[in-house]
XYZ file of C-alpha atoms in Angstrom:
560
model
C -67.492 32.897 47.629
C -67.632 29.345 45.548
C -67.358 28.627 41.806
C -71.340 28.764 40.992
C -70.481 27.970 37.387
C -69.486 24.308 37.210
C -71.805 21.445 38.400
C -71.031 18.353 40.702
C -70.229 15.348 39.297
C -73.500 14.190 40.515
C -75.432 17.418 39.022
C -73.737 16.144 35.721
C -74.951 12.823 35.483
C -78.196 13.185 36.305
C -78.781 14.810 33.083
C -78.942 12.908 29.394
C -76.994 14.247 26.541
C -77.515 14.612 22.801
C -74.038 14.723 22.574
C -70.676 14.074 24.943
C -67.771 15.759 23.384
C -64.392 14.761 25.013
C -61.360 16.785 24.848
C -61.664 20.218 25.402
C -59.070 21.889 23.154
C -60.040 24.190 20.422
C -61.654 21.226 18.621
C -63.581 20.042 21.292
C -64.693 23.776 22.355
C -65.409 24.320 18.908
C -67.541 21.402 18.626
C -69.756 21.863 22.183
C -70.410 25.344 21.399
C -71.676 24.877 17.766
C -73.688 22.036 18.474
C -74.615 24.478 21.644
C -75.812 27.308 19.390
C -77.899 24.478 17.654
C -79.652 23.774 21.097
C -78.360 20.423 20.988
C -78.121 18.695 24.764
C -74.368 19.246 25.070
C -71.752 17.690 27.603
C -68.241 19.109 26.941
C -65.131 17.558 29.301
C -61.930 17.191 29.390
C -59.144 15.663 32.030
C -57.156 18.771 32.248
C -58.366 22.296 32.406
C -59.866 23.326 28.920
C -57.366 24.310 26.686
C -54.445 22.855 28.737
C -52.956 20.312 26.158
C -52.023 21.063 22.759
C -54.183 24.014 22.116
C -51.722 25.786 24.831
C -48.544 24.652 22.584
C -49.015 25.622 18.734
C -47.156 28.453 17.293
C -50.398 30.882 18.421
C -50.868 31.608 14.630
C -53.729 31.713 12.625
C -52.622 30.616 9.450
C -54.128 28.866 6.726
C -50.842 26.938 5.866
C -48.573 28.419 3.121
C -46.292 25.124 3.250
C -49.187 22.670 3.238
C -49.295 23.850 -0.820
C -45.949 21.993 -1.303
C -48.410 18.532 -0.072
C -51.407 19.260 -2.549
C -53.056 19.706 0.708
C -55.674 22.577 -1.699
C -58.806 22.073 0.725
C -57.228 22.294 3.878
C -55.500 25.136 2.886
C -58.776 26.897 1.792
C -61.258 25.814 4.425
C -58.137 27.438 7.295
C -58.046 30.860 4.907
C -61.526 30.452 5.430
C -61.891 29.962 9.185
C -59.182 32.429 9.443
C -61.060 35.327 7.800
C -63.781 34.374 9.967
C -61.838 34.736 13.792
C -60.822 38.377 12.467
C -64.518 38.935 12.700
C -66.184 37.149 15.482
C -62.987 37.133 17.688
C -61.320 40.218 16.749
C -60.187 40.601 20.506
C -57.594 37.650 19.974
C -57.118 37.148 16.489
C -55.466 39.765 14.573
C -53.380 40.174 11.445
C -49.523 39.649 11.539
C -47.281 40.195 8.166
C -44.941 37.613 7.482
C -41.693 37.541 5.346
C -40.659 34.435 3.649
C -36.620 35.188 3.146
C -36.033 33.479 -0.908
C -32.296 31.664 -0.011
C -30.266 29.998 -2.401
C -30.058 26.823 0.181
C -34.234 26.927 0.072
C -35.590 23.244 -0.992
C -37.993 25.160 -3.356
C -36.566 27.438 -5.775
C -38.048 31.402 -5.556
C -40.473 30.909 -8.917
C -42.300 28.071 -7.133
C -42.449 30.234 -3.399
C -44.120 32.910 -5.674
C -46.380 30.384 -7.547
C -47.473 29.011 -4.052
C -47.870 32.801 -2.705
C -50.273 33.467 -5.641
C -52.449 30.747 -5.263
C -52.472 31.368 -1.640
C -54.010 34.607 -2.475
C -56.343 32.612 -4.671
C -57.688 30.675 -1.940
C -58.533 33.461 0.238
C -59.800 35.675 -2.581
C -62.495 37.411 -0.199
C -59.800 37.927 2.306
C -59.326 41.636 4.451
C -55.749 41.563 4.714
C -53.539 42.459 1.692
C -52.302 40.352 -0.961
C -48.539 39.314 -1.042
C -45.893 41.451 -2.548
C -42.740 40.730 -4.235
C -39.651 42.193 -2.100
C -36.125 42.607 -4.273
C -32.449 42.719 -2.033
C -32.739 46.205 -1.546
C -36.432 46.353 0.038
C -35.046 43.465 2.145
C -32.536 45.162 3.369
C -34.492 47.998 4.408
C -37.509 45.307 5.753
C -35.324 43.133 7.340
C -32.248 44.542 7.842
C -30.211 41.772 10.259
C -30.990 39.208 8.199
C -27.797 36.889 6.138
C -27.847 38.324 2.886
C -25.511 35.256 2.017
C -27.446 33.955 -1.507
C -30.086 36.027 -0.389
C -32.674 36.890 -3.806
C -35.397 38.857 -2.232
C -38.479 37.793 -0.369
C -41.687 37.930 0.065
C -44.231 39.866 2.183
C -47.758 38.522 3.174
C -50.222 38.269 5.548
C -51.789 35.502 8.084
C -53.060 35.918 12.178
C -52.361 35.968 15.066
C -53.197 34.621 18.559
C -51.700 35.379 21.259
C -53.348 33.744 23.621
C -54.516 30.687 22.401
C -55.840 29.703 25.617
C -58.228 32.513 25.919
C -59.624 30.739 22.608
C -60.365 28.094 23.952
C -62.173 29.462 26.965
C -64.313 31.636 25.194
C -65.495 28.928 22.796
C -66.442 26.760 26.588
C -67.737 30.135 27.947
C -70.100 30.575 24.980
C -71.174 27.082 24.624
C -72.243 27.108 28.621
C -73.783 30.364 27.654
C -75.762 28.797 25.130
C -76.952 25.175 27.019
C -73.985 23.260 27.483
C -72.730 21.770 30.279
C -69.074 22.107 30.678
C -66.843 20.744 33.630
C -62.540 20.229 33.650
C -60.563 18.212 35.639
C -63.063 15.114 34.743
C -61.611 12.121 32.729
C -63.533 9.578 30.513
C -61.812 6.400 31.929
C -64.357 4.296 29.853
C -66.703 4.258 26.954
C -70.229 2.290 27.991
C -71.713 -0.137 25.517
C -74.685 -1.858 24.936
C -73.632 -4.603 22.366
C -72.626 -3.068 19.068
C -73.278 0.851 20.567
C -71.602 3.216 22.500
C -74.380 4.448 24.750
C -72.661 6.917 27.327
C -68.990 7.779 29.476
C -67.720 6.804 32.873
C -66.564 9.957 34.458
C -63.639 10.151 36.734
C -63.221 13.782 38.771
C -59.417 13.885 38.419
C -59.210 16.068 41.370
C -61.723 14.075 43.867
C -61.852 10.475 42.602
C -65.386 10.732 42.425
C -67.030 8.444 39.285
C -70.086 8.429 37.540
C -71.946 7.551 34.146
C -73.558 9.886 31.637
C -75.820 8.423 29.169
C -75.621 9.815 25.496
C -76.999 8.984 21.672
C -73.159 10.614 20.101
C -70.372 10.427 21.743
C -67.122 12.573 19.705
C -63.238 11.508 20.900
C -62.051 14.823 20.296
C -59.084 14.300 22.541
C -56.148 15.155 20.310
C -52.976 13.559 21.347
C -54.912 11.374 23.486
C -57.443 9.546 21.051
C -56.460 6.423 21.255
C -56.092 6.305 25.153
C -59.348 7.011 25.342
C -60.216 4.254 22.899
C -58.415 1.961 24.992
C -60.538 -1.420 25.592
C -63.323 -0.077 23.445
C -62.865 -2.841 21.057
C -60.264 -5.149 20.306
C -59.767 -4.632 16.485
C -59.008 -0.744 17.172
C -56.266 0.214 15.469
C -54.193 2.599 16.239
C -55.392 6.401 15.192
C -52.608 9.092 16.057
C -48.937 9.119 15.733
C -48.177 12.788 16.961
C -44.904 14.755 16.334
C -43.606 16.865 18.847
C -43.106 20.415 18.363
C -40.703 22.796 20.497
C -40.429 26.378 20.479
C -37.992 29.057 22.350
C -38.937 32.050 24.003
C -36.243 34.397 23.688
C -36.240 38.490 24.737
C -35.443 41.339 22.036
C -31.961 40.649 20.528
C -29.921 42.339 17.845
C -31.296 42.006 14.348
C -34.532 41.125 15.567
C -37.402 41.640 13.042
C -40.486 43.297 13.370
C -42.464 41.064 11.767
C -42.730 37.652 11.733
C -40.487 35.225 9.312
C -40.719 32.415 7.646
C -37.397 30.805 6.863
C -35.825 27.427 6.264
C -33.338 26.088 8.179
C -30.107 25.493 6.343
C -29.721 22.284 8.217
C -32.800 20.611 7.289
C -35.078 22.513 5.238
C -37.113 22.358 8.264
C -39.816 25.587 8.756
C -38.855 27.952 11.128
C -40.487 30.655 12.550
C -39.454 33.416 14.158
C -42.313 35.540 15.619
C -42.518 39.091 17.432
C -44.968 38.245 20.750
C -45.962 40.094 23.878
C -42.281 41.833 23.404
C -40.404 38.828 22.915
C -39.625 36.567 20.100
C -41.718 33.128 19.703
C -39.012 30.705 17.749
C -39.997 27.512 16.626
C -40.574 24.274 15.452
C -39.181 20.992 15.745
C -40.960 17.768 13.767
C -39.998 14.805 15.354
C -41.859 11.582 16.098
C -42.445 11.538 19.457
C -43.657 8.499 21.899
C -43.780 9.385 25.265
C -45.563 10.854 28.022
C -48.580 12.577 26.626
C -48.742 14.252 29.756
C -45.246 15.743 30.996
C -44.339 16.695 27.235
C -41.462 19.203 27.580
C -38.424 20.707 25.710
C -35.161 18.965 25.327
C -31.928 21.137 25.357
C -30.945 19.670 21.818
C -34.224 20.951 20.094
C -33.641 24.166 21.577
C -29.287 23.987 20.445
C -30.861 23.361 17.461
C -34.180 26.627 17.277
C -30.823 28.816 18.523
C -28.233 27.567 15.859
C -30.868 28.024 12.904
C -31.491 31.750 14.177
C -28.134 32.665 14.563
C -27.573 31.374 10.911
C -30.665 33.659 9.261
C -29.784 36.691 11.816
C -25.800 36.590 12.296
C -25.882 39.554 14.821
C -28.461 38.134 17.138
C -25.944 35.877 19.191
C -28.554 34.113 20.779
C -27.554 31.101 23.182
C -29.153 29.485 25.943
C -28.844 32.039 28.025
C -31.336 33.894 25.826
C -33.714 31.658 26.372
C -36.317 32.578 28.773
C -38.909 30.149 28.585
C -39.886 27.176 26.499
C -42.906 25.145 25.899
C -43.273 21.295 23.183
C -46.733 19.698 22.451
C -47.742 16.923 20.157
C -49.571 17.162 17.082
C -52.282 14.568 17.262
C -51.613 13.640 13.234
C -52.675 10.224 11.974
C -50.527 7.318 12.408
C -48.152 6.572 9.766
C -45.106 3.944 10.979
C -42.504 5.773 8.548
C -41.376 8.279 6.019
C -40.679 11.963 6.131
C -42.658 13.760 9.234
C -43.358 16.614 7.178
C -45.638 14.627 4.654
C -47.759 13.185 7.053
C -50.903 15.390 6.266
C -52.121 18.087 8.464
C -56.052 17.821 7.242
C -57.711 16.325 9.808
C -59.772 13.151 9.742
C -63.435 12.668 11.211
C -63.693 8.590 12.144
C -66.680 6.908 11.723
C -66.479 4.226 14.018
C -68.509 1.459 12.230
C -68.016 -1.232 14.400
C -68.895 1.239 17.337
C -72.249 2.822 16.562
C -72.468 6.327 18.404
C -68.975 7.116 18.515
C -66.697 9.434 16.037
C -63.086 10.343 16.629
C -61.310 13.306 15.444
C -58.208 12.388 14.120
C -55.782 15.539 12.927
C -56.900 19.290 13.386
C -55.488 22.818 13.754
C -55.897 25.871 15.559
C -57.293 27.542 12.606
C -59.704 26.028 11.122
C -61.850 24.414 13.796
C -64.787 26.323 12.805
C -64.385 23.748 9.828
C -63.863 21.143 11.450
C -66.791 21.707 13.903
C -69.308 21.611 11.587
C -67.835 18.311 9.711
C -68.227 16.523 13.235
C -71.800 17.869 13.743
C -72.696 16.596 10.336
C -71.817 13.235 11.152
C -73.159 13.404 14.471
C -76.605 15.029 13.220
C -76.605 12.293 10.763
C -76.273 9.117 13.393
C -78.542 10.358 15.478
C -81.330 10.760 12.459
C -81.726 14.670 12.704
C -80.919 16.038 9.620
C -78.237 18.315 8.358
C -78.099 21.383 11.437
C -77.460 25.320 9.995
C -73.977 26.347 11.342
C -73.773 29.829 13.166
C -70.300 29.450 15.401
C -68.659 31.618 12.330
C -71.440 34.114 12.464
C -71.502 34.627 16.124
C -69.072 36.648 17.704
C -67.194 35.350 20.817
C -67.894 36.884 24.517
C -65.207 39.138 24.123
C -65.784 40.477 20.508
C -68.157 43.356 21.305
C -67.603 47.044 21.475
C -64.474 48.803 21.832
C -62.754 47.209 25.104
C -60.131 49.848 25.366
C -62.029 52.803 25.856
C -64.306 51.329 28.567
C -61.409 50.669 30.347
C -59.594 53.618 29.576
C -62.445 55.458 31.276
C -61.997 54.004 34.288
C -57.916 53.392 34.682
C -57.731 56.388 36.302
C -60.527 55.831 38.979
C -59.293 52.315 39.835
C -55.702 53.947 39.198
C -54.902 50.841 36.646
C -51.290 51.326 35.163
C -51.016 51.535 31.579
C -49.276 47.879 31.385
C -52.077 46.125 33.427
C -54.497 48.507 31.050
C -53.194 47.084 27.432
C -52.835 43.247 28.994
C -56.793 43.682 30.572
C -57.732 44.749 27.314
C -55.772 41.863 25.254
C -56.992 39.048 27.145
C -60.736 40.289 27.998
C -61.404 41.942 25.265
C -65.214 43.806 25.763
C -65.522 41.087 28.841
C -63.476 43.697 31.170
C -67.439 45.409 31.749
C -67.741 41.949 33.833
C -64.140 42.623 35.256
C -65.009 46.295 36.196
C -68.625 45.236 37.548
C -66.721 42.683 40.065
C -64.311 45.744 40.896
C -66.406 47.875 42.143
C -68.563 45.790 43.965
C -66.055 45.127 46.176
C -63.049 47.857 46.878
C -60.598 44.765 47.432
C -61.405 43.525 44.382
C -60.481 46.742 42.778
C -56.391 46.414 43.715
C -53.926 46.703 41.933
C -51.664 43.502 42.676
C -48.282 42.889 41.809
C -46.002 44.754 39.702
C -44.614 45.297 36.081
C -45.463 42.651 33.665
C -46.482 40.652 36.453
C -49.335 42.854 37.891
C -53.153 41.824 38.211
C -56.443 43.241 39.219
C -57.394 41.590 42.039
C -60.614 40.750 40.788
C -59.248 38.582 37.749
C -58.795 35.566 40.215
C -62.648 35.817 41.579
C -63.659 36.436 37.290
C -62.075 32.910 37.169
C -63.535 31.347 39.807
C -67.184 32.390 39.449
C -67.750 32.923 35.372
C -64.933 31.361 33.880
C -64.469 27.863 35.214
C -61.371 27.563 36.483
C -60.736 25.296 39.270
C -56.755 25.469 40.325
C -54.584 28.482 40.623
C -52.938 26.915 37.717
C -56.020 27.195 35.661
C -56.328 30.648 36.582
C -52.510 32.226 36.034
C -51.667 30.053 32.726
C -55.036 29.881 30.558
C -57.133 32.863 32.252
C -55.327 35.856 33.892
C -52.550 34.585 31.079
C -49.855 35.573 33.660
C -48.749 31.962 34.211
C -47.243 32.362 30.637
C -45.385 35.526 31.282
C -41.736 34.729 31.692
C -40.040 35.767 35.156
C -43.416 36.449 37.027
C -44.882 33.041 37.994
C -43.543 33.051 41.480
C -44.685 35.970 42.924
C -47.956 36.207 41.002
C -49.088 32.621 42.505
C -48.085 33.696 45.606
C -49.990 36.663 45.441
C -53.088 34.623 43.415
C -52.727 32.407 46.530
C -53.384 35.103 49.132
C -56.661 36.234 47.339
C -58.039 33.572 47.051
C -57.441 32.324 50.999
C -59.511 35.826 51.516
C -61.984 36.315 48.702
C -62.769 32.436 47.855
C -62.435 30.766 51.486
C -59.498 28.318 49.863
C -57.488 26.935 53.175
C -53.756 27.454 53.077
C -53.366 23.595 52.839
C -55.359 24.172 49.552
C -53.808 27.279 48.127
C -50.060 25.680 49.247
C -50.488 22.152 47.194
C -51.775 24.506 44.364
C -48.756 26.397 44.209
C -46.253 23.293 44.863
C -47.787 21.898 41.511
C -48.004 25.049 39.946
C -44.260 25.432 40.425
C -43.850 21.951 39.036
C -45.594 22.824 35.626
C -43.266 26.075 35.479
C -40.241 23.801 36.030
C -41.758 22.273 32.563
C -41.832 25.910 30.878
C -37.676 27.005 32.287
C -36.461 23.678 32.605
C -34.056 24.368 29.239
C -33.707 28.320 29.857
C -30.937 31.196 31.191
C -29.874 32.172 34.403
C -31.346 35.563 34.187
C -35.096 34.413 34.320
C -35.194 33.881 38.299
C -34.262 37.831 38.403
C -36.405 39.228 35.400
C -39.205 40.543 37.800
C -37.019 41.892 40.670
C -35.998 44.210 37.726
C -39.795 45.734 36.867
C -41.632 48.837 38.586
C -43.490 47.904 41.041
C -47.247 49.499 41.537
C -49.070 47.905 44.374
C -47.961 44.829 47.275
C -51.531 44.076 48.166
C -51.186 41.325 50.934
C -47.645 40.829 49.875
């Protein structure tokens, strides 16, 4: 069995584009598949696997930026409210409502009056929104809300509501799956190592496959640098009066298992410290903590945590939940990624804005860069880009529909398909909720595979860490992934699961040596590198991690 889905390099070129996007991140995604559901002759790449860079390392929140208020940032703030409302409707599957707290502190940079001014006018700017409007929380209601929380110049708090997503990967590949679906052409692992000119006009991309070494050229009227972090390498040589676009700060977060005083919801607090935003957010059963805002001018590409930004996530958790006696020990997996925010050379990292910029290149006709953007509202941004892409290539203002049209996933009720047929495939309840959260109503195409083949229909692994054998050939045939990397970190979503990656790529490794023809030579370099990205993940975590899954149930062994 082969990947049927994604073309050869070859296949690729021989077609002409409307449109080359590169990047695929949730901007880039966003961008194919609306100018996809406009028919337009789309070409969406990207040099990692889609959704690999720093779509994979926000905060998974879908939030339309309480603190951005404090900038005058009004429109960004609105237009992310906006997208927001939109993903609880068209990708209800994997964006859902979370309630927030906002703890009011004596030590808080803004006084309580002003939190409460911002928190109405938040309301304000998501008037039409389904979620509840804030409340007003005194001590006691605090104490009874949040209960392990310092109540050292504590005055109250405030309750509200933004979203959720928990896998923000699965994002992303439903926006490429549904772009593909509707006339795009889509391929990974393929790097623009050059824009092609004729005179004054970007005319097309050299293509590099990143895995093969094969090159070739695609020919295109528009083509959109929607590479995030990695604008201005890909601008590199394009022209010599180019200045420089991005100047990205990093941002690290924890991943730390249930702890004493833990909330049940997520909060918003400042660090005593700095004044710094810091999250602490109930996920998957453990606690996403988070973020750090520093300047950052490295490797793009091997972007990790530091054991000083995660001293620091501990030491500002311990201070706003005394009991929780986290330390690195706690710590079972971490994960840092770059914002791709415009350059500015100086000055406070949290006043760089977070609207994001769509570039005009004017002495580069045919080529726009995306400079900025956020999880949420790209949806927005999407249809900014196609404006000024509609507009160079002389075809008129298009009529949006990526926030009317739900995403693969988004149809009927996933749970009680598959609820109807756990106990014929004899699916534990775990594998049943996870199938469910990452699918959504695409676990009909899951079952189909299943039963057409009884191997496929296993039961693999165990605990947290077990699969349905026919996830990995999903992957591989309608989902375009192309390592077993792809697969367990931004399709199976086991690759972010901490204490499981071992044994799951193992076991991805022997199913695909019998159900996809890989050779061992293959499926061993896969899970060398594999390993080497994990180092990445528990590079700054505790001891206990390496034992986590020796500690779970275990429901099946297929070819273990």
């Amino acid at each position: 069995m082969s990947n049927t889905t994604r073309l050869e390099l070859d296949e690729v070129a021989a077609q002409d584009y409307d449109l080359v996007v590169i990047g695929a991140g949730i901007n880039g995604a966003a961008i194919a598949r609306e100018a996809a559901l406009q028919g337009t002759r789309t070409l969406l790449i990207d040099k990692g696997d889609f959704g690999s860079g720093t779509s994979s390392w926000s905060s998974r929140l879908m939030h339309g930026g309480l603190r951005y208020l404090e900038f005058m940032e009004f429109a960004l703030v609105h237009e992310s409210l906006r997208d927001r409302e939109a993903l609880f409707g068209i990708a209800s599957h994997l964006v859902k409502p979370l309630p927030f707290v906002v703890p009011l502190y004596g030590h808080n940079h803004k006084p309580g009056w002003m939190m409460r001014v911002g928190m109405a006018m938040y309301d304000a700017l998501s008037w039409n929104k389904s979620v509840p409007r804030h409340r007003k929380l005194n001590k006691k209601a605090m104490a009874v809300e949040l209960g392990g929380l310092d109540t050292t110049s504590l005055g109250g708090g405030l309750h509200y509501y933004d979203g959720q997503v928990e896998f923000a990967e699965r994002l992303v590949i439903e926006n490429v799956i549904d772009a593909a679906r509707h006339g795009a052409t889509v391929r990974n692992h393929t790097q623009a190592v050059a824009l092609t000119t004729q005179g004054s006009t970007v005319t097309g991309v050299e293509l590099q496959d990143v895995l093969t070494g094969r090159t070739a050229s695609v020919r295109a009227r528009v083509v959109v640098n929607a590479a995030g972090p990695w604008v201005d390498e890909v601008l590199v040589g394009s022209s010599p009066s180019m200045s420089r676009l991005i100047g990205g700060t990093k941002g690290t977060h924890a991943v730390v298992g249930p702890f004493p005083g833990a909330p049940t919801c997520a909060v918003y607090y400042e660090a005593r410290s700095d004044n710094r935003a810091v999250l602490v957010i109930p996920w998957r059963g453990y606690f996403l903590i988070g973020t750090t805002d520093d300047r950052f001018e490295g490797d793009l590409d091997t972007v990790a945590a530091t054991q000083d930004e995660v001293d620091y996530i501990l030491a500002e958790t311990n201070e706003l939940i005394p009991g929780a006696g986290l330390t690195r020990e706690s710590v079972v997996m971490t994960y840092a990624g770059v914002r791709p925010l415009p350059f500015q050379a100086d000055g406070d990292t949290r006043a760089i804005s977070r609207s994001h910029d769509i570039v005009d290149h004017g002495e580069l006709e045919g080529l726009i860069s995306v400079v900025g953007g956020k999880l949420t509202p790209h949806l927005s941004l999407a249809e900014e880009t196609l404006t000024m892409a509609y507009r160079k290539m002389k075809l008129g203002k298009p009529t949006y529909h990526a926030r009317n049209t739900p995403l693969p996933g988004a149809g009927p009720d996933p749970a009680r398909v598959l609820r109807s047929a756990a106990a014929d495939l004899g699916l534990p309840e775990s594998l049943v909720e996870r199938l469910v959260d990452v699918y959504g109503s695409r676990v009909d195409v899951l079952l189909e595979l299943a039963r057409s083949n009884p191997e496929l229909a296993e039961v693999v692994g165990r605990g947290r860490g077990a699969f349905l054998a026919a996830e990995v050939v999903l992957a591989l045939t309608e989902e375009y992934a192309v390592t077993l990397g792809d697969i367990l970190h931004r399709r199976m979503m086991l690759g972010i699961e901490p204490g499981v990656q071992d044994d799951v790529a193992e076991a991805v490794g022997r199913i695909l040596q019998r159900n996809a023809g890989w050779s061992s030579d293959r499926v061993a370099r896969d899970i060398r590198e594999n390993q080497q990205y994990v180092e990445r993940l528990t590079s700054c975590t505790g001891t206990q991690v390496s034992t986590a899954r020796h500690n779970e149930p275990s429901y099946s062994t297929t070819g273990s």
